[in-house]
Short mmCIF file of C-alpha atoms in Angstrom, two decimals:
data_model
loop_
_atom_site.label_atom_id
_atom_site.label_comp_id
_atom_site.label_asym_id
_atom_site.label_seq_id
_atom_site.Cartn_x
_atom_site.Cartn_y
_atom_site.Cartn_z
CA MET A 1 10.85 19.41 18.11
CA LEU A 2 12.21 16.43 15.82
CA SER A 3 15.33 14.67 17.99
CA PRO A 4 17.43 12.89 16.33
CA VAL A 5 17.51 9.14 16.33
CA THR A 6 18.89 7.53 19.49
CA ILE A 7 21.66 5.16 18.91
CA CYS A 8 23.44 5.53 22.70
CA ALA A 9 22.76 2.45 24.65
CA LEU A 10 26.03 2.46 26.96
CA ALA A 11 25.52 5.35 29.19
CA SER A 12 24.32 4.68 32.83
CA TYR A 13 21.59 6.77 34.17
CA ALA A 14 20.81 7.99 37.70
CA LEU A 15 17.66 6.55 39.29
CA LEU A 16 15.54 9.06 41.20
CA SER A 17 12.21 8.26 42.60
CA GLY A 18 9.18 10.75 43.16
CA ALA A 19 6.39 10.51 45.76
CA THR A 20 4.01 12.42 43.59
CA PRO A 21 3.22 11.65 40.08
CA THR A 22 4.15 14.51 37.64
CA GLY A 23 3.10 12.91 34.53
CA PHE A 24 1.37 10.42 32.26
CA TRP A 25 2.42 7.59 29.55
CA PHE A 26 -0.05 6.14 27.13
CA SER A 27 1.75 3.38 25.42
CA PHE A 28 0.40 1.51 21.95
CA GLY A 29 2.12 -1.47 20.44
CA ASP A 30 2.55 -5.09 20.20
CA SER A 31 4.31 -7.92 22.08
CA TYR A 32 7.69 -5.76 22.21
CA THR A 33 5.69 -3.39 24.26
CA GLN A 34 2.61 -5.21 26.25
CA THR A 35 2.31 -5.93 29.81
CA GLN A 36 -1.22 -6.89 29.48
CA PHE A 37 -3.08 -3.45 31.16
CA ASN A 38 -6.74 -3.84 31.14
CA TYR A 39 -8.09 -0.16 31.16
CA THR A 40 -11.46 -1.39 33.20
CA LEU A 41 -9.20 -2.81 36.13
CA ALA A 42 -7.33 -1.33 38.78
CA GLN A 43 -5.76 2.10 37.40
CA PRO A 44 -2.01 3.28 37.61
CA SER A 45 -0.93 4.02 41.23
CA ASP A 46 1.93 4.98 43.58
CA SER A 47 2.28 0.89 44.55
CA ASN A 48 1.77 0.18 40.75
CA PRO A 49 2.42 2.55 37.91
CA LEU A 50 1.51 0.14 35.47
CA GLY A 51 -1.97 -0.17 37.17
CA ASN A 52 -2.70 -3.96 36.12
CA PRO A 53 -1.42 -6.74 36.41
CA ASP A 54 0.91 -6.93 39.44
CA LEU A 55 4.35 -5.93 38.41
CA PRO A 56 6.39 -6.31 36.18
CA GLY A 57 3.31 -7.31 34.24
CA SER A 58 3.14 -9.90 31.69
CA THR A 59 5.50 -9.62 28.62
CA ALA A 60 6.21 -11.38 25.81
CA CYS A 61 9.22 -13.04 28.05
CA GLY A 62 6.74 -14.03 30.75
CA SER A 63 6.35 -12.31 34.24
CA VAL A 64 9.34 -10.36 33.67
CA PRO A 65 10.63 -6.58 32.67
CA ASN A 66 10.22 -5.01 29.30
CA TRP A 67 11.44 -1.53 28.12
CA VAL A 68 8.22 -0.01 29.49
CA TYR A 69 8.73 -1.62 32.87
CA TRP A 70 12.58 -0.33 32.97
CA ASP A 71 11.60 3.41 31.76
CA VAL A 72 8.93 3.52 34.77
CA MET A 73 10.51 2.15 37.47
CA LYS A 74 13.97 2.62 36.70
CA TYR A 75 15.28 5.00 34.22
CA ASN A 76 12.64 7.72 35.48
CA SER A 77 13.47 11.09 36.80
CA SER A 78 9.99 11.49 38.32
CA GLU A 79 7.25 9.35 39.07
CA ARG A 80 4.90 8.86 35.85
CA PHE A 81 1.74 6.65 35.63
CA ALA A 82 1.76 4.63 32.45
CA PHE A 83 -1.28 3.31 30.72
CA ASN A 84 -0.14 0.38 28.38
CA PHE A 85 -2.59 -0.56 25.76
CA ALA A 86 -0.17 -2.83 23.57
CA TRP A 87 -1.12 -6.24 22.68
CA GLY A 88 0.73 -8.91 21.68
CA GLY A 89 0.45 -10.04 17.83
CA ALA A 90 -0.80 -6.51 17.14
CA THR A 91 -0.38 -4.67 13.79
CA ILE A 92 -1.23 -1.26 12.94
CA ASN A 93 -4.52 -1.61 11.17
CA ALA A 94 -6.13 -5.34 10.62
CA SER A 95 -7.64 -4.63 7.27
CA ILE A 96 -4.09 -3.86 5.74
CA VAL A 97 -2.29 -7.17 7.60
CA PRO A 98 -4.35 -9.15 9.92
CA PRO A 99 -2.90 -10.14 13.35
CA PRO A 100 -2.54 -13.80 14.05
CA SER A 101 -5.91 -13.96 15.93
CA PRO A 102 -8.85 -11.91 15.21
CA GLU A 103 -9.30 -11.32 19.40
CA ILE A 104 -5.69 -9.17 18.92
CA LEU A 105 -6.48 -5.35 19.22
CA SER A 106 -4.42 -3.13 16.64
CA VAL A 107 -3.10 0.00 17.04
CA ILE A 108 -6.27 1.71 15.97
CA GLU A 109 -8.46 -0.35 18.33
CA GLN A 110 -5.93 0.53 21.11
CA ILE A 111 -6.65 3.85 20.48
CA ASP A 112 -10.37 3.15 20.66
CA GLU A 113 -9.71 1.78 24.25
CA PHE A 114 -7.49 5.09 24.80
CA GLN A 115 -10.61 7.36 23.79
CA ALA A 116 -13.21 5.12 25.63
CA GLY A 117 -11.46 5.37 28.80
CA TYR A 118 -9.66 8.49 29.12
CA VAL A 119 -11.03 11.30 26.59
CA GLY A 120 -13.76 13.46 27.44
CA ASP A 121 -16.47 12.44 29.98
CA SER A 122 -15.26 8.98 30.41
CA PRO A 123 -15.88 7.57 33.95
CA LEU A 124 -11.95 6.86 34.31
CA ASN A 125 -10.86 10.46 32.84
CA ASN A 126 -10.41 11.73 36.23
CA ILE A 127 -6.50 12.13 35.45
CA ALA A 128 -4.98 15.45 35.27
CA TRP A 129 -3.51 14.32 31.90
CA THR A 130 -2.64 17.42 29.57
CA GLY A 131 -0.60 18.14 26.30
CA ASP A 132 2.25 19.24 28.22
CA ASN A 133 2.05 16.42 30.82
CA THR A 134 1.64 13.20 29.17
CA LEU A 135 3.71 11.25 26.73
CA PHE A 136 2.32 9.02 23.76
CA SER A 137 3.97 6.12 22.38
CA THR A 138 4.07 3.78 19.78
CA PHE A 139 6.22 0.79 18.92
CA ILE A 140 4.81 -1.25 16.02
CA GLY A 141 5.81 -2.55 12.84
CA ILE A 142 7.13 -6.15 13.80
CA ASN A 143 3.81 -8.01 12.67
CA ASP A 144 3.24 -5.80 9.91
CA ILE A 145 6.32 -6.95 8.33
CA GLY A 146 6.40 -10.20 9.78
CA GLY A 147 2.53 -11.14 8.13
CA SER A 148 3.40 -9.41 4.67
CA TYR A 149 6.92 -9.76 3.69
CA GLN A 150 6.61 -13.40 1.88
CA SER A 151 3.92 -12.73 0.09
CA ALA A 152 4.08 -8.98 -0.97
CA SER A 153 4.83 -8.07 -4.36
CA ASN A 154 5.87 -4.31 -3.37
CA GLN A 155 6.68 -4.03 0.47
CA SER A 156 7.60 -0.62 0.07
CA THR A 157 3.59 0.08 -1.11
CA ILE A 158 2.56 -2.09 1.88
CA ASN A 159 4.72 0.12 4.18
CA SER A 160 3.28 3.23 2.73
CA GLN A 161 -0.35 2.14 3.07
CA LEU A 162 0.68 1.11 6.78
CA MET A 163 2.22 4.62 7.43
CA ASP A 164 -1.03 6.28 6.36
CA SER A 165 -3.13 4.44 8.76
CA TYR A 166 -0.23 4.67 11.41
CA PHE A 167 -0.36 8.65 11.08
CA ASN A 168 -4.18 9.03 11.02
CA GLU A 169 -4.11 7.43 14.08
CA MET A 170 -1.22 9.92 15.13
CA GLU A 171 -3.42 12.77 14.12
CA ARG A 172 -6.50 11.35 15.99
CA LEU A 173 -4.30 11.30 19.45
CA TYR A 174 -3.36 15.16 18.22
CA GLY A 175 -6.78 15.76 18.01
CA TYR A 176 -7.43 14.34 21.70
CA GLY A 177 -4.80 16.71 22.99
CA GLY A 178 -1.71 14.50 22.41
CA ARG A 179 1.44 16.88 21.97
CA ASN A 180 4.51 14.59 22.75
CA PHE A 181 4.86 11.63 20.58
CA LEU A 182 7.69 8.82 20.95
CA PHE A 183 8.06 6.34 18.09
CA LEU A 184 10.46 3.23 18.62
CA ASN A 185 11.25 1.73 15.00
CA VAL A 186 11.53 -1.81 14.23
CA PRO A 187 14.31 -3.72 15.76
CA PRO A 188 16.45 -6.21 13.58
CA THR A 189 14.34 -8.93 13.77
CA ASP A 190 15.63 -10.56 10.70
CA ARG A 191 18.43 -11.42 12.89
CA SER A 192 16.04 -13.40 15.31
CA PRO A 193 16.70 -16.96 15.70
CA LEU A 194 12.99 -17.40 14.12
CA ILE A 195 13.73 -15.60 10.82
CA MET A 196 17.28 -16.95 10.46
CA THR A 197 15.82 -20.55 10.26
CA VAL A 198 13.90 -18.96 6.77
CA SER A 199 15.47 -19.09 3.27
CA ALA A 200 18.25 -16.60 2.47
CA GLU A 201 16.25 -15.12 0.11
CA ASP A 202 13.34 -14.25 2.68
CA GLN A 203 15.89 -13.17 5.22
CA ALA A 204 16.60 -11.29 2.56
CA LYS A 205 13.27 -9.66 1.82
CA TYR A 206 12.34 -9.58 5.52
CA LYS A 207 15.63 -7.17 6.27
CA ALA A 208 14.87 -5.09 3.06
CA ALA A 209 11.22 -4.41 4.36
CA VAL A 210 12.48 -3.61 7.73
CA GLN A 211 14.89 -0.77 6.20
CA ASP A 212 12.08 0.92 4.02
CA TYR A 213 9.67 0.56 6.99
CA ASN A 214 11.89 2.37 9.29
CA SER A 215 12.96 4.73 6.56
CA GLN A 216 9.21 5.50 5.67
CA LEU A 217 8.62 5.70 9.72
CA ALA A 218 11.20 8.49 10.51
CA ALA A 219 9.91 10.68 7.16
CA ARG A 220 6.33 10.47 8.48
CA VAL A 221 7.53 11.44 11.61
CA ALA A 222 9.33 14.61 10.19
CA GLY A 223 6.13 15.37 8.35
CA LEU A 224 3.92 15.32 11.73
CA VAL A 225 6.36 17.76 13.43
CA ALA A 226 6.02 19.83 10.37
CA ALA A 227 2.25 19.73 9.98
CA HIS A 228 2.18 20.94 13.81
CA THR A 229 4.21 23.39 15.36
CA ASP A 230 3.26 22.41 18.74
CA VAL A 231 4.08 18.75 18.71
CA GLN A 232 7.20 17.25 20.02
CA ALA A 233 8.57 14.20 18.49
CA TRP A 234 11.34 11.69 19.12
CA VAL A 235 12.29 8.67 17.02
CA VAL A 236 14.25 6.19 19.02
CA ASP A 237 16.39 4.05 17.00
CA THR A 238 15.35 0.89 18.29
CA ASN A 239 17.06 -1.05 15.41
CA SER A 240 20.52 0.47 16.03
CA VAL A 241 20.34 -0.27 19.81
CA VAL A 242 19.96 -4.11 19.55
CA ALA A 243 22.16 -4.40 16.42
CA GLN A 244 24.91 -3.19 18.64
CA LEU A 245 24.31 -5.85 21.32
CA LEU A 246 23.93 -8.80 18.15
CA ASP A 247 26.90 -7.19 16.79
CA ASN A 248 28.98 -7.13 19.96
CA PRO A 249 27.55 -9.61 22.40
CA THR A 250 30.03 -10.48 24.86
CA GLN A 251 31.11 -6.75 25.07
CA PHE A 252 27.60 -6.14 26.85
CA GLY A 253 27.79 -9.76 28.84
CA PHE A 254 25.84 -11.61 26.62
CA GLN A 255 26.95 -15.20 25.37
CA ASP A 256 26.23 -15.00 21.75
CA ALA A 257 23.88 -13.16 19.29
CA THR A 258 21.77 -16.25 18.25
CA SER A 259 21.20 -18.43 21.63
CA PHE A 260 17.62 -17.93 23.47
CA GLY A 261 16.30 -18.62 27.26
CA ASP A 262 16.03 -17.22 30.50
CA GLY A 263 18.60 -15.29 32.19
CA ASP A 264 20.67 -12.02 31.66
CA THR A 265 23.37 -13.68 29.37
CA PHE A 266 20.77 -14.20 26.35
CA ILE A 267 19.60 -11.11 24.08
CA TRP A 268 16.64 -13.32 22.86
CA CYS A 269 14.19 -14.91 25.48
CA ASN A 270 12.72 -16.78 22.58
CA ASN A 271 12.94 -17.21 18.87
CA TYR A 272 11.58 -13.75 17.96
CA HIS A 273 11.62 -11.31 21.06
CA ILE A 274 14.73 -9.87 22.95
CA SER A 275 15.13 -10.47 26.59
CA PRO A 276 14.71 -8.30 29.72
CA ALA A 277 18.42 -7.53 29.95
CA ALA A 278 18.34 -6.34 25.88
CA HIS A 279 15.03 -4.40 26.67
CA GLU A 280 16.80 -2.75 29.35
CA TYR A 281 19.29 -1.07 26.72
CA VAL A 282 16.12 -0.09 25.07
CA ALA A 283 15.15 1.56 27.75
CA ARG A 284 18.30 3.32 28.68
CA ALA A 285 17.77 4.78 24.70
CA VAL A 286 14.57 5.93 25.51
CA GLN A 287 15.64 7.80 28.58
CA SER A 288 18.43 9.44 26.83
CA SER A 289 16.22 10.47 24.01
CA LEU A 290 13.55 12.11 26.52
CA SER A 291 16.55 13.12 29.05
CA GLY A 292 15.75 16.74 30.28
CA THR A 293 12.15 17.19 28.76
CA GLY A 294 10.33 16.16 32.08
CA LEU A 295 8.42 13.38 30.08
CA ILE A 296 10.17 10.50 31.88
#
């Protein structure tokens, strides 16, 4: 079923810890998700449910938690092994919007790695993942917008092309056996310290691009569910969660909406990425969306 988007970021959630893994999580995305997992190295285990590198992984803010860590280690209802293929700087399809550097793996290439490691007769595919016990998540679009909004003559057309490629890959995951799909939409990076330094015209273009992208994403997710009666899908409204923090920073223990740095009083850890403390609110929204499903 298609769950309503998740806006709640205020509730507190119980922490439970299991001794035996009850499920698996394959994640794809960009720097907002990356922990720098290498699927050819140490695999997720009881001692490190993210596999490698050492916990909490290497994120856009340094060796500090992001939403994936929080959901695996704190907001989990059971032990779940996470295989996080996300790359900082990633786009959906490098032929539509190139990443900042050619070595960065797009979502297409991240799913290639998943296929190489965990589909069919791969030597690493010795885990008991099934469509029922496994979550597939994708959090992508920030770099696609950042790399196209200034030059695009019609951003909505580019976003539509991106969605075509995005959901071709979701169909690919469905073909491999994926049945539970989590999507996070693009946060309000138009309000990031970086984008606040560009012209008012470009800020408006960026914001409009985000709104259009998120609208198209919601429609495509609904289409995925309509096409496959055995698919469950959830959209977490990351945009609303982070906007809530930016609109009311002191209410949530942050000093303001624009400063960035280390520590729990900053919403931003640098000029384009939310902090570990802000990521925790995203993780709570994910937990709220998946509560009762057995997938977190």
